[in-house]
Coordinates of C-alpha atoms in Angstrom, one line a residue:
Chain A
X1 CA -1.0 -37.7 18.9
X2 CA 0.7 -38.2 15.6
X3 CA -0.5 -35.0 14.0
X4 CA 0.2 -33.0 17.2
X5 CA 3.7 -34.5 17.2
X6 CA 4.5 -33.5 13.6
X7 CA 3.2 -30.0 14.1
X8 CA 4.6 -29.2 17.5
X9 CA 7.7 -27.4 16.3
X10 CA 5.9 -25.2 13.7
X11 CA 3.2 -24.4 16.2
X12 CA 5.8 -23.3 18.8
X13 CA 7.5 -21.3 16.0
X14 CA 4.2 -19.7 15.3
X15 CA 4.0 -18.5 18.9
X16 CA 7.5 -16.9 18.6
X17 CA 6.6 -15.4 15.3
X18 CA 3.3 -14.2 16.6
X19 CA 4.8 -12.5 19.6
X20 CA 7.4 -10.8 17.4
X21 CA 4.6 -9.6 15.1
X22 CA 2.7 -8.4 18.2
X23 CA 5.6 -6.2 19.4
X24 CA 6.0 -4.9 15.9
X25 CA 2.3 -4.3 15.3
X26 CA 1.7 -2.8 18.7
X27 CA 3.4 0.4 17.6
X28 CA 1.5 0.5 14.4
X29 CA -1.9 -0.1 16.0
X30 CA -1.2 2.6 18.7
X31 CA -0.2 5.2 16.2
X32 CA -3.0 4.4 13.9
X33 CA -5.8 3.7 16.4
X34 CA -4.9 6.6 18.7
X35 CA -2.8 9.1 16.7
X36 CA -4.7 8.5 13.4
X37 CA -1.4 8.1 11.5
X38 CA -1.2 5.2 9.1
X39 CA 2.5 4.7 9.3
X40 CA 3.8 3.1 6.1
X41 CA 7.3 3.6 7.4
X42 CA 6.7 1.3 10.3
X43 CA 8.5 -1.7 8.6
X44 CA 11.4 0.6 7.8
X45 CA 11.8 1.4 11.5
X46 CA 11.7 -2.4 12.2
X47 CA 14.5 -2.9 9.6
X48 CA 16.5 -0.1 11.1
X49 CA 16.3 -1.7 14.5
X50 CA 17.4 -5.0 13.0
X51 CA 20.3 -3.5 11.1
X52 CA 21.5 -1.6 14.2
X53 CA 21.4 -4.7 16.4
X54 CA 23.2 -6.7 13.7
X55 CA 25.9 -4.1 13.4
X56 CA 26.9 -4.2 17.1
X57 CA 26.3 -7.9 17.7
X58 CA 29.5 -9.9 18.2
X59 CA 28.2 -12.9 20.1
X60 CA 28.6 -11.5 23.7
X61 CA 25.7 -10.8 26.0
X62 CA 26.7 -7.2 26.5
X63 CA 26.7 -6.6 22.7
X64 CA 23.2 -8.2 22.5
X65 CA 21.9 -5.9 25.2
X66 CA 23.7 -2.9 23.6
X67 CA 22.0 -4.0 20.3
X68 CA 18.6 -3.8 21.9
X69 CA 19.3 -0.4 23.4
X70 CA 20.7 0.9 20.1
X71 CA 17.7 -0.5 18.2
X72 CA 15.3 1.1 20.6
X73 CA 17.0 4.5 20.5
X74 CA 17.2 4.3 16.7
X75 CA 13.5 3.5 16.5
X76 CA 12.6 6.3 18.9
X77 CA 14.6 8.8 16.8
X78 CA 12.8 7.6 13.7
X79 CA 9.6 8.1 15.6
X80 CA 10.6 11.6 16.4
X81 CA 11.2 12.4 12.7
X82 CA 7.8 11.0 12.1
X83 CA 6.3 13.2 14.8
X84 CA 7.9 16.3 13.4
X85 CA 6.7 15.4 9.9
X86 CA 3.1 14.5 10.6
X87 CA 2.3 17.2 13.2
X88 CA 1.8 20.0 10.7
X89 CA -0.6 17.6 8.7
X90 CA -2.7 16.7 11.7
X91 CA -5.7 18.7 10.5
X92 CA -5.6 17.4 7.0
X93 CA -6.8 13.8 7.5
X94 CA -5.3 10.4 7.0
X95 CA -4.2 10.5 3.4
X96 CA -1.6 13.2 3.5
X97 CA 0.0 11.6 6.6
X98 CA 0.0 8.2 5.0
X99 CA 1.6 9.6 1.8
X100 CA 4.2 11.5 3.9
X101 CA 5.1 8.3 5.8
X102 CA 5.3 6.5 2.4
X103 CA 7.8 9.1 1.3
X104 CA 9.8 8.7 4.5
X105 CA 9.7 4.9 4.0
X106 CA 11.2 5.3 0.5
X107 CA 13.9 7.6 1.7
X108 CA 14.7 5.5 4.8
X109 CA 14.8 2.3 2.7
X110 CA 17.1 3.9 0.3
X111 CA 19.4 5.1 3.1
X112 CA 19.4 1.6 4.7
X113 CA 20.2 -0.1 1.4
X114 CA 23.0 2.3 0.7
X115 CA 24.6 1.8 4.1
X116 CA 24.0 -1.9 4.5
X117 CA 23.9 -3.1 0.9
X118 CA 21.5 -5.6 -0.6
X119 CA 22.4 -8.7 1.4
X120 CA 20.7 -9.9 4.6
X121 CA 22.7 -9.1 7.7
X122 CA 22.8 -12.1 10.2
X123 CA 22.9 -11.4 13.9
X124 CA 25.4 -13.2 16.0
X125 CA 23.5 -14.8 18.9
X126 CA 25.3 -15.2 22.3
X127 CA 26.7 -18.8 22.4
X128 CA 24.9 -19.8 25.6
X129 CA 21.5 -19.5 23.8
X130 CA 22.7 -20.5 20.3
X131 CA 22.2 -24.2 21.0
X132 CA 19.0 -26.3 21.1
X133 CA 16.9 -27.7 24.0
X134 CA 14.6 -30.6 24.2
X135 CA 11.0 -29.9 24.9
X136 CA 8.5 -32.9 25.0
X137 CA 11.0 -34.9 22.9
X138 CA 11.4 -32.2 20.3
X139 CA 14.6 -30.3 19.5
X140 CA 14.0 -26.6 19.6
X141 CA 16.4 -23.6 19.3
X142 CA 17.1 -22.1 22.7
X143 CA 17.0 -18.5 21.4
X144 CA 13.4 -18.8 20.2
X145 CA 12.4 -20.0 23.7
X146 CA 14.2 -17.1 25.3
X147 CA 12.5 -14.8 22.7
X148 CA 9.1 -16.2 23.6
X149 CA 9.8 -15.3 27.3
X150 CA 11.2 -11.8 26.6
X151 CA 8.5 -10.9 24.1
X152 CA 5.8 -12.1 26.5
X153 CA 7.3 -9.9 29.3
X154 CA 7.4 -7.0 26.8
X155 CA 3.8 -7.6 25.9
X156 CA 2.7 -7.7 29.5
X157 CA 4.6 -4.5 30.4
X158 CA 3.1 -2.7 27.4
X159 CA -0.4 -3.7 28.2
X160 CA 0.2 -2.7 31.8
X161 CA 1.5 0.7 30.8
X162 CA -1.3 1.4 28.5
X163 CA -4.0 0.0 30.7
X164 CA -3.0 0.9 34.3
X165 CA -0.7 3.9 34.3
X166 CA -1.4 7.6 34.0
X167 CA 0.5 8.0 30.8
X168 CA -1.4 5.1 29.2
X169 CA -4.7 6.6 30.4
X170 CA -3.7 9.9 28.7
X171 CA -3.0 8.2 25.4
X172 CA -6.3 6.3 25.5
X173 CA -8.0 9.6 26.4
X174 CA -6.3 11.2 23.4
X175 CA -7.8 8.5 21.2
X176 CA -11.4 9.4 22.3
X177 CA -11.2 13.1 22.6
X178 CA -8.0 14.9 21.6
X179 CA -9.5 18.4 22.3
X180 CA -10.5 17.4 25.8
X181 CA -7.1 16.2 26.6
X182 CA -5.7 19.5 25.3
X183 CA -8.2 21.4 27.5
X184 CA -6.9 19.4 30.5
X185 CA -3.5 21.1 30.0
X186 CA -1.6 18.5 27.9
X187 CA -0.2 20.0 24.8
X188 CA -1.5 18.0 21.8
X189 CA 1.9 18.0 20.2
X190 CA 3.5 16.4 23.2
X191 CA 0.9 13.6 23.2
X192 CA 1.5 13.2 19.5
X193 CA 5.3 13.2 19.9
X194 CA 5.1 10.7 22.8
X195 CA 2.9 8.4 20.7
X196 CA 5.2 8.5 17.6
X197 CA 8.3 8.0 19.9
X198 CA 6.7 5.0 21.6
X199 CA 5.6 3.5 18.3
X200 CA 9.1 4.0 16.9
X201 CA 10.6 2.5 20.0
X202 CA 8.4 -0.6 19.7
X203 CA 9.2 -1.0 16.1
X204 CA 13.0 -0.6 16.8
X205 CA 13.0 -3.0 19.7
X206 CA 11.0 -5.6 17.8
X207 CA 13.5 -5.3 14.9
X208 CA 16.5 -5.7 17.3
X209 CA 14.9 -8.6 19.3
X210 CA 13.5 -10.3 16.2
X211 CA 16.6 -10.0 14.0
X212 CA 17.4 -13.7 14.4
X213 CA 13.8 -14.6 13.3
X214 CA 13.1 -12.0 10.6
X215 CA 16.6 -10.9 9.8
X216 CA 17.3 -7.4 8.5
X217 CA 17.4 -7.5 4.7
X218 CA 16.1 -5.6 1.7
X219 CA 12.6 -7.2 1.9
X220 CA 12.2 -6.9 5.7
X221 CA 10.5 -3.5 5.8
X222 CA 7.7 -4.5 3.3
X223 CA 7.2 -7.9 4.9
X224 CA 6.8 -6.5 8.4
X225 CA 4.6 -3.7 7.3
X226 CA 2.2 -6.0 5.4
X227 CA 2.1 -8.5 8.3
X228 CA 1.6 -5.8 10.9
X229 CA -1.2 -4.3 8.7
X230 CA -3.0 -7.6 8.7
X231 CA -2.5 -7.9 12.4
X232 CA -3.9 -4.4 13.2
X233 CA -6.9 -4.9 10.9
X234 CA -7.8 -8.3 12.3
X235 CA -7.3 -7.1 15.9
X236 CA -9.1 -3.7 15.4
X237 CA -7.0 -0.6 15.2
X238 CA -6.1 0.7 18.6
X239 CA -6.9 -2.5 20.5
X240 CA -3.8 -4.0 22.1
X241 CA -5.6 -7.2 23.2
X242 CA -7.1 -7.6 19.8
X243 CA -3.7 -7.1 18.2
X244 CA -2.2 -9.8 20.5
X245 CA -4.8 -12.4 19.4
X246 CA -4.4 -11.5 15.8
X247 CA -0.6 -11.5 15.9
X248 CA -0.6 -15.1 17.3
X249 CA -3.1 -16.1 14.6
X250 CA -1.0 -14.6 11.9
X251 CA 2.2 -16.2 13.3
X252 CA 0.5 -19.6 13.3
X253 CA -0.7 -19.1 9.7
X254 CA 2.8 -18.2 8.6
X255 CA 4.4 -21.2 10.3
X256 CA 1.8 -24.0 11.1
X257 CA -0.4 -23.0 8.2
X258 CA 2.5 -23.3 5.7
X259 CA 3.5 -26.7 7.2
X260 CA 0.0 -28.0 6.9
X261 CA -1.0 -26.6 3.5
X262 CA 1.6 -24.6 1.7
X263 CA -0.8 -24.1 -1.2
X264 CA -3.5 -22.2 0.7
X265 CA -1.6 -20.5 3.5
X266 CA -0.4 -17.6 1.4
X267 CA -4.0 -16.6 0.5
X268 CA -5.3 -17.0 4.1
X269 CA -3.7 -13.8 5.5
X270 CA -5.0 -11.2 3.1
X271 CA -8.2 -13.2 2.6
X272 CA -8.9 -13.0 6.3
X273 CA -8.0 -9.3 6.3
X274 CA -10.5 -8.6 3.5
X275 CA -13.2 -10.7 5.2
X276 CA -12.6 -8.9 8.6
X277 CA -12.9 -5.5 7.0
X278 CA -16.1 -6.2 5.2
X279 CA -17.7 -8.2 8.0
X280 CA -17.0 -5.3 10.4
X281 CA -18.5 -2.8 8.0
X282 CA -21.7 -4.9 7.8
X283 CA -21.8 -5.2 11.5
X284 CA -21.2 -1.5 12.0
X285 CA -23.9 -0.6 9.5
X286 CA -26.4 -3.0 11.2
X287 CA -25.5 -1.6 14.6
X288 CA -26.0 2.0 13.5
X289 CA -29.2 1.1 11.7
X290 CA -30.4 -0.6 14.9
X291 CA -29.4 2.5 16.9
X292 CA -31.3 4.8 14.5
X293 CA -34.4 2.6 14.7
X294 CA -34.1 2.6 18.5
X295 CA -33.8 6.4 18.5
X296 CA -37.0 6.8 16.4
X297 CA -39.0 4.3 18.4
Chain B
X1 CA 3.9 38.4 -6.7
X2 CA 0.2 38.3 -7.7
X3 CA -0.7 35.9 -10.5
X4 CA -2.3 37.9 -13.4
X5 CA -6.0 37.4 -13.7
X6 CA -5.7 36.1 -17.3
X7 CA -3.6 33.1 -16.1
X8 CA -6.4 32.0 -13.8
X9 CA -9.1 31.9 -16.5
X10 CA -10.5 28.4 -16.9
X11 CA -9.5 27.9 -20.6
X12 CA -5.9 28.9 -19.8
X13 CA -5.8 26.9 -16.6
X14 CA -7.0 23.8 -18.3
X15 CA -5.7 24.4 -21.8
X16 CA -2.0 25.2 -21.1
X17 CA -1.1 22.0 -19.3
X18 CA -3.0 19.9 -21.9
X19 CA -1.3 21.7 -24.8
X20 CA 2.1 21.4 -23.1
X21 CA 1.5 17.7 -22.6
X22 CA 0.4 17.2 -26.2
X23 CA 3.4 19.0 -27.6
X24 CA 5.7 17.0 -25.3
X25 CA 4.2 13.7 -26.3
X26 CA 4.3 14.6 -30.1
X27 CA 7.9 15.9 -30.3
X28 CA 9.4 13.5 -27.8
X29 CA 10.2 10.6 -30.1
X30 CA 12.4 12.7 -32.3
X31 CA 14.5 14.0 -29.4
X32 CA 14.9 10.9 -27.3
X33 CA 17.0 7.7 -27.8
X34 CA 15.4 4.2 -27.6
X35 CA 15.6 4.1 -23.8
X36 CA 13.9 7.5 -23.4
X37 CA 11.1 6.5 -25.8
X38 CA 10.6 3.3 -23.9
X39 CA 10.3 5.2 -20.7
X40 CA 7.7 7.5 -22.4
X41 CA 5.7 4.5 -23.4
X42 CA 5.9 3.1 -19.9
X43 CA 4.8 6.4 -18.4
X44 CA 1.8 6.4 -20.8
X45 CA 0.7 2.9 -19.7
X46 CA 1.2 3.9 -16.1
X47 CA -0.7 7.1 -16.9
X48 CA -3.8 5.2 -17.9
X49 CA -3.6 3.4 -14.6
X50 CA -3.2 6.8 -12.9
X51 CA -6.3 8.0 -14.7
X52 CA -8.3 5.0 -13.4
X53 CA -7.1 5.9 -9.8
X54 CA -8.2 9.5 -10.4
X55 CA -11.7 8.2 -11.4
X56 CA -12.0 6.2 -8.2
X57 CA -10.2 8.3 -5.7
X58 CA -10.9 11.8 -7.1
X59 CA -14.4 11.5 -8.5
X60 CA -16.0 8.6 -6.6
X61 CA -14.2 9.4 -3.3
X62 CA -12.8 5.9 -3.0
X63 CA -9.0 6.1 -2.4
X64 CA -7.6 2.8 -3.6
X65 CA -4.4 1.1 -2.7
X66 CA -5.0 -1.9 -4.9
X67 CA -5.6 -0.6 -8.4
X68 CA -2.5 -2.4 -9.6
X69 CA -4.5 -5.6 -9.3
X70 CA -6.8 -5.1 -12.4
X71 CA -3.7 -3.6 -14.1
X72 CA -1.9 -6.9 -13.5
X73 CA -4.9 -8.9 -14.7
X74 CA -4.8 -6.9 -18.0
X75 CA -1.0 -7.5 -18.3
X76 CA -1.4 -11.2 -17.8
X77 CA -4.3 -11.4 -20.3
X78 CA -2.2 -9.7 -22.9
X79 CA 0.8 -11.8 -21.9
X80 CA -1.0 -15.1 -22.3
X81 CA -2.4 -14.0 -25.6
X82 CA 1.0 -12.8 -26.8
X83 CA 2.7 -16.1 -25.9
X84 CA 0.0 -18.1 -27.8
X85 CA 0.3 -16.1 -31.0
X86 CA -2.7 -13.8 -30.6
X87 CA -0.8 -10.6 -31.4
X88 CA -3.5 -8.3 -32.7
X89 CA -3.3 -5.2 -30.5
X90 CA -6.9 -4.2 -30.6
X91 CA -8.1 -7.7 -29.7
X92 CA -5.6 -7.8 -26.8
X93 CA -6.9 -4.4 -25.6
X94 CA -10.5 -5.6 -25.8
X95 CA -9.8 -8.9 -24.0
X96 CA -7.6 -7.4 -21.3
X97 CA -10.1 -4.6 -20.6
X98 CA -13.0 -7.1 -20.4
X99 CA -11.1 -9.5 -18.2
X100 CA -10.1 -6.7 -15.8
X101 CA -13.7 -5.4 -15.8
X102 CA -14.9 -8.9 -14.8
X103 CA -12.2 -9.1 -12.1
X104 CA -13.1 -5.7 -10.8
X105 CA -16.8 -6.6 -10.9
X106 CA -16.1 -9.5 -8.6
X107 CA -13.7 -7.8 -6.2
X108 CA -15.8 -4.7 -6.2
X109 CA -18.7 -6.5 -4.6
X110 CA -16.4 -6.9 -1.6
X111 CA -14.5 -3.6 -1.7
X112 CA -17.5 -1.3 -2.2
X113 CA -18.9 -2.3 1.2
X114 CA -16.3 -0.3 2.9
X115 CA -15.4 3.4 3.0
X116 CA -12.4 5.6 3.8
X117 CA -9.4 3.9 5.4
X118 CA -11.2 0.6 5.5
X119 CA -11.6 0.8 1.7
X120 CA -7.9 1.7 1.4
X121 CA -7.0 -1.4 3.4
X122 CA -9.5 -3.7 1.7
X123 CA -8.2 -2.8 -1.7
X124 CA -4.7 -3.3 -0.4
X125 CA -5.6 -6.8 0.8
X126 CA -7.3 -7.6 -2.5
X127 CA -4.2 -6.3 -4.4
X128 CA -1.9 -8.5 -2.3
X129 CA -4.1 -11.5 -2.8
X130 CA -3.9 -10.9 -6.5
X131 CA -0.2 -10.7 -6.5
X132 CA 0.0 -13.9 -4.4
X133 CA -2.3 -15.7 -6.8
X134 CA -0.2 -14.5 -9.7
X135 CA 2.9 -15.9 -8.0
X136 CA 1.3 -19.3 -7.1
X137 CA -0.6 -20.1 -10.3
X138 CA 2.5 -21.2 -12.1
X139 CA 0.8 -23.1 -15.0
X140 CA -1.0 -19.9 -16.1
X141 CA 1.4 -17.1 -15.1
X142 CA 4.8 -18.7 -14.9
X143 CA 4.9 -17.9 -11.2
X144 CA 7.4 -15.5 -9.7
X145 CA 9.9 -16.0 -12.5
X146 CA 7.5 -13.9 -14.6
X147 CA 6.2 -14.5 -18.1
X148 CA 8.4 -14.1 -21.1
X149 CA 8.5 -14.9 -24.8
X150 CA 5.7 -12.5 -25.4
X151 CA 5.5 -11.8 -29.1
X152 CA 5.4 -8.2 -30.4
X153 CA 2.0 -6.7 -31.2
X154 CA 0.3 -5.9 -34.6
X155 CA -2.1 -2.9 -33.9
X156 CA -4.8 -4.2 -36.4
X157 CA -5.2 -7.4 -38.3
X158 CA -3.0 -7.2 -41.5
X159 CA -0.7 -4.5 -40.2
X160 CA 3.0 -5.1 -39.7
X161 CA 4.3 -6.0 -36.2
X162 CA 5.6 -3.1 -34.1
X163 CA 9.4 -3.8 -34.3
X164 CA 10.9 -0.5 -33.0
X165 CA 10.6 1.4 -29.7
X166 CA 9.3 4.3 -31.7
X167 CA 6.5 2.3 -33.3
X168 CA 5.5 0.9 -30.0
X169 CA 5.4 4.4 -28.6
X170 CA 3.0 5.7 -31.4
X171 CA 0.7 2.7 -30.8
X172 CA 0.7 3.2 -27.0
X173 CA 0.1 7.0 -27.5
X174 CA -2.8 6.5 -29.9
X175 CA -4.5 3.9 -27.7
X176 CA -4.1 5.8 -24.5
X177 CA -5.3 9.0 -26.2
X178 CA -8.5 7.3 -27.3
X179 CA -9.3 5.7 -23.9
X180 CA -8.4 8.9 -22.0
X181 CA -10.6 11.0 -24.3
X182 CA -13.5 8.6 -23.7
X183 CA -12.9 8.7 -20.0
X184 CA -12.8 12.5 -20.0
X185 CA -16.0 12.7 -22.1
X186 CA -17.8 10.3 -19.7
X187 CA -16.6 12.3 -16.6
X188 CA -17.8 15.6 -18.1
X189 CA -21.3 14.1 -18.7
X190 CA -23.8 13.9 -15.8
X191 CA -22.1 10.6 -14.9
X192 CA -19.2 12.6 -13.5
X193 CA -21.5 14.9 -11.6
X194 CA -23.2 11.9 -10.0
X195 CA -19.9 10.5 -8.9
X196 CA -18.9 13.8 -7.4
X197 CA -22.2 14.0 -5.6
X198 CA -21.8 10.5 -4.2
X199 CA -18.4 11.5 -3.0
X200 CA -19.4 14.7 -1.3
X201 CA -23.1 14.0 -0.3
X202 CA -23.6 10.3 -0.2
X203 CA -26.5 10.4 2.4
X204 CA -28.3 13.2 0.5
X205 CA -28.0 11.5 -2.8
X206 CA -29.3 8.3 -1.3
X207 CA -32.3 10.0 0.2
X208 CA -33.0 11.5 -3.2
X209 CA -33.5 7.9 -4.4
X210 CA -30.2 7.3 -6.2
X211 CA -28.7 3.8 -5.9
X212 CA -25.3 5.2 -4.8
X213 CA -23.8 1.7 -4.1
X214 CA -24.6 0.7 -7.7
X215 CA -22.9 3.9 -8.9
X216 CA -19.8 3.2 -6.9
X217 CA -19.7 -0.4 -8.0
X218 CA -20.0 0.7 -11.7
X219 CA -17.2 3.3 -11.1
X220 CA -15.1 0.5 -9.6
X221 CA -15.7 -1.7 -12.6
X222 CA -15.0 1.1 -15.1
X223 CA -11.9 2.1 -13.3
X224 CA -10.8 -1.6 -13.2
X225 CA -11.4 -1.9 -17.0
X226 CA -9.3 1.3 -17.5
X227 CA -6.5 -0.1 -15.4
X228 CA -6.7 -3.4 -17.4
X229 CA -6.3 -1.3 -20.6
X230 CA -3.2 0.3 -19.1
X231 CA -1.9 -3.2 -18.2
X232 CA -2.3 -4.5 -21.7
X233 CA -0.3 -1.5 -23.0
X234 CA 2.4 -2.1 -20.3
X235 CA 2.7 -5.7 -21.5
X236 CA 3.1 -4.5 -25.1
X237 CA 5.9 -2.1 -24.0
X238 CA 7.8 -4.6 -21.7
X239 CA 7.0 -7.9 -23.4
X240 CA 7.4 -9.3 -19.9
X241 CA 5.0 -9.6 -17.0
X242 CA 5.8 -10.4 -13.4
X243 CA 3.6 -10.5 -10.2
X244 CA 5.6 -7.6 -8.8
X245 CA 4.0 -5.2 -11.3
X246 CA 0.8 -5.5 -9.3
X247 CA 2.4 -4.9 -5.9
X248 CA 1.4 -2.4 -3.3
X249 CA 4.4 -0.2 -4.4
X250 CA 2.9 0.3 -7.9
X251 CA -0.5 1.2 -6.4
X252 CA 1.0 3.7 -4.0
X253 CA 3.1 5.3 -6.7
X254 CA 0.1 5.8 -8.9
X255 CA -1.8 7.3 -6.0
X256 CA 1.0 9.8 -5.7
X257 CA 0.8 10.5 -9.4
X258 CA -2.9 11.4 -8.9
X259 CA -2.1 13.5 -5.9
X260 CA 0.6 15.4 -7.8
X261 CA -1.7 16.1 -10.7
X262 CA -4.7 17.1 -8.6
X263 CA -7.2 14.4 -7.8
X264 CA -10.0 15.2 -10.3
X265 CA -7.8 15.9 -13.4
X266 CA -7.2 13.1 -15.8
X267 CA -4.5 15.2 -17.6
X268 CA -2.9 16.0 -14.2
X269 CA -2.8 12.3 -13.4
X270 CA -1.1 11.6 -16.7
X271 CA 1.5 14.4 -16.0
X272 CA 2.0 13.0 -12.5
X273 CA 2.7 9.5 -13.9
X274 CA 5.2 11.0 -16.3
X275 CA 6.9 12.9 -13.5
X276 CA 7.2 9.8 -11.4
X277 CA 8.7 7.6 -14.2
X278 CA 11.0 10.5 -15.1
X279 CA 12.2 10.8 -11.5
X280 CA 12.6 7.1 -10.9
X281 CA 14.2 6.0 -14.1
X282 CA 15.6 9.0 -15.8
X283 CA 16.6 11.7 -13.3
X284 CA 18.1 9.0 -11.1
X285 CA 20.6 8.3 -13.9
X286 CA 23.4 10.2 -12.3
X287 CA 22.7 8.4 -8.9
X288 CA 22.2 4.8 -9.9
X289 CA 20.0 2.8 -7.6
X290 CA 18.7 5.9 -5.8
X291 CA 15.4 6.2 -7.6
X292 CA 13.5 5.5 -4.3
X293 CA 15.3 8.3 -2.5
X294 CA 14.2 10.9 -5.2
X295 CA 10.7 9.5 -5.3
X296 CA 10.5 9.6 -1.5
X297 CA 11.7 13.2 -1.4
X298 CA 9.1 14.0 -4.1
X299 CA 6.3 12.4 -1.9
X300 CA 7.4 14.5 1.1
X301 CA 7.6 17.8 -0.9
X302 CA 4.2 17.0 -2.6
X303 CA 2.4 16.5 0.7
X304 CA 3.5 19.9 2.0
X305 CA 3.6 21.9 -1.2
X306 CA 0.4 20.6 -2.9
X307 CA -2.3 20.7 -0.2
X308 CA -4.9 21.2 -2.9
X309 CA -3.8 18.2 -4.9
X310 CA -3.9 16.1 -1.7
X311 CA -7.1 17.6 -0.4
X312 CA -8.9 16.8 -3.7
X313 CA -8.9 13.2 -2.5
X314 CA -11.3 13.0 0.4
X315 CA -10.7 10.4 3.0
X316 CA -13.6 10.3 5.4
X317 CA -12.5 10.0 9.0
X318 CA -13.4 6.5 10.4
X319 CA -16.5 6.6 12.6
X320 CA -15.3 6.0 16.1
X321 CA -17.1 3.5 18.2
X322 CA -19.8 5.3 20.2
X323 CA -18.5 8.6 18.9
X324 CA -21.6 9.2 16.7
X325 CA -24.1 8.7 19.6

């Protein structure tokens, strides 16, 4: 019980952190897995959401809600810029699109640092959730508990939309066969724009919601991009459920892992990422070799 | 307006940029101040790194996002030697190149198993691991504070130490000219053809009996060695090393340099690196702190305006699950 007791708070922090990463990475994995755009500017959209929420926050519930709305709208608009920029490059493969988003990330980061300066911007949390609660004899910040609830709801809604609605089915269909979706009468550019907009909105809302956990500052964009990248690689690009598991795992590494072994935790993330990539390539090669052998038999 | 035929002839197309570059590099020291010359030296060191990316991404078809890692290994090798009184430049270059090659040999065993976007991400992960290790291994690297107190370099045993920006520049220019000439010569030989073939027709080359994986591993090691060479030069110029030098941002900038210069052109990569350093540190002079904005705009313009430069780097589409069946 002793070990469980010491690590209870970091473990719960890990869940909150993981859920935040899930909401952030969901946009990246959708856009990459379905739209084929490796969006280097994803972290910048997250930071934009955080800054916008921090700007309007004054400690009241209405300002907190307004902050979320503004962050979502800002993220969506950023996604629209992304859609307009990447659409002409759709036929030229991954690299030009990734380079374009890197350019947009540099420009966006420069604008954000010009407007908001180099210091982190704290968000003012509404008073009623700014205290602490007792869970199983541990003191825990109320906001983080609330965050765990809200992010879980967001994750469920997102999974439902993608898995059970017509719009979600369309996006999944676009991942498998874009031309067929076009032939069914859905203009590819609309699907692409919807995808970019949704990815931007997810990044923005994650930034707004998560601002008290990963506050908007000069390092936010890079940090979120890197962590989201690890999440989508570990969870397989395009897979929402995979991203969920990976996000929680990464969240735990970043909190519980650091509290257990601060020496090794930093290596664990990118080590796992490299191992996952290589292991998957081996498995893929073995599977295709097996399929080829089966075809010849 | 139609471009006159004579301007498209191969000697003109290749010779004019090279000649322009040579003239620029030779007359620069007399027309720049110390800061400008320092920037030229940095651009050359970064240019060697860019050439290594061009070998991997352009010739071998392996677009890397982590080539700053062997660069960092070279930097730290030179830094550790420089703080312990081993200041002979040639020895530093040899040791740094060798260490980076060993490093690339080990990481290459992992990276070479993947292709396309997976390779991009694997090298990114390896690069971030290297930066993390450099920040954590304080006894060796000085941690995130960086490594300072690095002594100036003597090019050869018995020579005087390089005490001015101008002397450092000539040393960096001479060293990078030698190593880039060697690279160019190797790439012109059948080795370069084999790399291009493994980029474009991997399956065909394999069925012809070529050990393609070994070629790609060797290319990875050679590119790593080249990056390490660039890192040693960077350490000589800055006399300071920090983990950030090996970050994702450095790797991405160098990839842009290669894209700008046309993926399979070492001279182009060198010019691209020069353009990036000039944009970030020199053109941004009138707008302090806005280097990233100018660089970002350059990225955006390059992607639209230089389709050939971009297309030179092939990124194979990832095989979708079940799609090949």
